[in-house]
Amino acid sequence: MKNKLFVLIFIVYNLLTAYVSGEVPPAKVIFQQYMNQAQTFANNFPREKAYLHFDNTSYYVGDTIWFKAYVTLAEKQTFSLISRPLYVELVDQTGHIADKQIIKLTQGEGNGQFILPHSMLSGYYEVRAYTRWMLAFDEPQYFSRTFPIYQLSNSDKLERSITTYELSSSMKNRPSETEEKFNLRFFPEGGQLVEGVTSQVAFKAESKNGGDIELSGTIYTKEGTEITSFETLHDGIGHFEYTPSAQPAIAKVSFQGKKYEFTLPQALPNGYVLSTVSNAGALLVRVSCNAATPQDTLAVFISHQGRPSIHQLISCRADAPQEFILPTRKLPAGVLQVSLINRAGNTLCERFVFANPRAPLQISTEGLKEVYAPYAPIRCELQVKNAKGEPVSGELSVSIRDGVRSDYLEYDNNIFTDLLLTSDLKGYIHQPGYYFASPSPRKQTELDVLLMVHGWRKYDMNQTISTAPFTPLQLPEAQLALNGQVKSTILKNKLKDIALSVIVKKDDQFITGGTVTDENGRFTIPVEDFEGTTEAVIQTRKVGKERNKDASILIDRNFSPAPRAYGYKELHLEWKDLAYWQQKAESFDSLYMDSIRKVEGLYVLDEVEIKSKRRQGSNMATKISEKSIDAYYDVRRSVDVLRDNGKIVTTIPELMEKLSPQFYWDRTNDKHTYRQKPICYIMDNHILSETETQMMLTEVDGLASIIISKGTGGIDDDIIQNTKMSEVTDSTGVDISKLDKYSVFYLIPLPRRDVLNKSQSAVLGTRQTVIQGYTRPLEYYSPAYPTKELYMDKVDKRRTLYWNPSVQADENGKAVIECYNNQYSTPLIIQAETLGKDGQIGSMRYSTISKTEQ
């Protein structure tokens, strides 16, 4: 310790002496200072990562999405203690948040679920998870996974449908990945090309309407001389080597019968090229330049999750490229950032490489059959060991699912691929498990090219080595709290010393509390011990006064990341062909049923389809044809977002004006149109009369959502039957025979129990809103069938047969799992994930499907 202190004092002394004398400090001193500053930044601002383990790979309307949450320190893959709330959102394919859960983390772990109502729309939904601290930096990071949610047409024949929406342009908030029919992008190694310096160039071929892209092409000079050829390696990516000149080269390719030309990036007249080679447990780093490049001493920094592990000084000449070799065992596991920096602290080149973890945990299973009979008991034993073969105790999240009725991805995401690879790359990574299955030199090359194509400067070295103060965009949350600010309604001034009283309806009780704003008008309401959602009324008044203060109450809770673009393959998933196993299971089923019928006195009832009753207070009392929907809006969420930003919204017309440019409110006659058509309002299964419409449109706090139909195709016959023909003009003002001339607005009311103050309009200085606390984790229900006579008439179509986010492996590293099969014969798919206290990752997926056919 004394030696380290002496070295630090010596460095500081040299720097001060140099600055006082006007001398430029030597390169060694400058880069050591950068190293120290980057280390300090990493200590002060540690990052977090999130990973969710799900029970299945696809879902149906009416299912439940079960998940286990792991939140780690990015640098060490150990559980994070920085954040307590984890925000998990279900985002539809337009980019709107369909549901949001707040998971309470305990030592970095938590679990929860999304219950998918029968009223929801099918489609491709994104589940994303983040802590507020993960959004604190210029390049926010969060967990993201896309799932198809199907409508089930006939469960026995596995017939299903999913809707691809053609919604109003005002609804399309999610950006597109590419607007080009075909595009070829180039990624020079290190980020730039330099004249006369041979370089590796990665490329990615993309098609707006294509799947796997396999192509080859040729690189030519501008004059037409052939330089080299290239071809894709995997998923449209590949690489080639060439020496650029002053004129950019041209790439010529053919795709789907058409010829395309693309211009490569312009080479710099002077500069550096950074290249790396990972092979045989070593990392080779090489820096090259041309004769026109001014001589200087540079440094290569190798960093992991923003913390530099090592830096190496480089003095490069055109005739003598500089290189050095590092054993990868001395480097952290995962994506490493290799940066070439000059004395001014500018990043000249950057490259990303992958270092494999040295000792992942091994999870194995025993005691499983190839196919399980209907309602059969399932028993398997999991074993967790370290690289030395020693047993490891700890907690696992485990899913067992029907192998025939659950979609199967050959190289799916897991805790290993997400925490160590995809979380540090930009864009959607298709089947990341592919790069680690059956390791080979080709797989290493493909992974290396992937890093060149999807490299992401999440950790900006210019920022980490800077002495300028850093202000995070968000602050870490050690507990859940509702933060906000009070401003004057007209002048928008910050109002200090304002007393806030809060009235919350919880079950059948009213809970009250209060706080006072600080000098900036800010306030904090702790909700750490609160679960679920509830209506609340917040009132403001000057301290010591009895009358309400004319003020706006802004709540700081709209910090969700912007919607990202979907990758083509996220919407065109490549499920494994299970025809062989479907036939095998059906054959097994037939033999099983024959054996059952031979048992004297035992009979099997015909299968009965159970139709659940409509739940009272459902968000969509009338099921609307998905294809007829033009737009839909979450009224409660939209109103809260507007009011959180200080905008006053009290009526539906005011809200619709802000949400959709297609909506027009003519205030001279109080008429509303959508897409220049008169509007027909429907609620509670009937068309509203003019009087009912006027009453309903003033109750913005009483609506859950608005669904706008393109025409009459989505209107149930019950609605028309409930609207008497004699009332066509006298009551409703709508000619039922001419409904195509109207824009149909379905107003979905909130369940009355969810509205605290529905009879009163919001007044200035008063805010009615929904407060959200932690989501209570539910327990997965797994039925038991111990006696044949009791279960043969049971309808059990579960696809997830077992889910437990907290399976405990004992001191011998063993855990025994017991459950029962559903009503079908099927092979099983088992997935288990774990994260050790020391950061060791363990992942296992077992299936006779892959075991037999791979």
XYZ file of N, CA and C in Angstrom, residues 7 40 50 108 117 205 232 247 287 444 460 574 735 742 781 845:
48
model
N 4.047 5.875 -5.510
C 3.981 6.002 -6.974
C 2.996 7.082 -7.364
N -11.227 5.605 -11.711
C -12.049 6.376 -10.771
C -13.484 6.485 -11.273
N -29.473 -6.363 -16.833
C -30.637 -7.168 -16.450
C -30.796 -8.332 -17.416
N -30.577 -8.438 -5.841
C -30.420 -8.516 -7.284
C -31.315 -9.521 -7.985
N -54.645 -10.934 -20.988
C -56.106 -11.079 -20.989
C -56.612 -11.578 -22.341
N -25.413 -7.642 -45.028
C -26.427 -7.521 -46.068
C -27.802 -7.610 -45.420
N -20.928 -14.057 -47.943
C -21.452 -14.078 -46.575
C -20.999 -15.341 -45.851
N -9.295 6.850 -53.985
C -10.644 6.742 -54.518
C -11.362 5.553 -53.865
N -1.299 -2.214 -34.521
C -1.584 -0.845 -34.956
C -0.702 -0.533 -36.156
N -15.404 -18.910 -34.510
C -14.633 -17.808 -33.939
C -14.584 -16.630 -34.903
N -17.877 5.347 -23.510
C -17.094 6.316 -24.275
C -15.824 6.634 -23.496
N -37.819 -18.637 -36.824
C -37.525 -19.909 -37.472
C -37.646 -21.041 -36.448
N -77.431 6.299 -38.518
C -78.177 5.451 -39.431
C -77.438 4.113 -39.540
N -69.201 6.023 -41.179
C -68.764 6.523 -39.889
C -67.400 5.949 -39.511
N -49.184 -22.515 -10.685
C -49.996 -23.653 -10.243
C -49.722 -24.847 -11.143
N -30.059 -26.328 -21.322
C -31.318 -26.639 -21.981
C -31.245 -28.083 -22.448
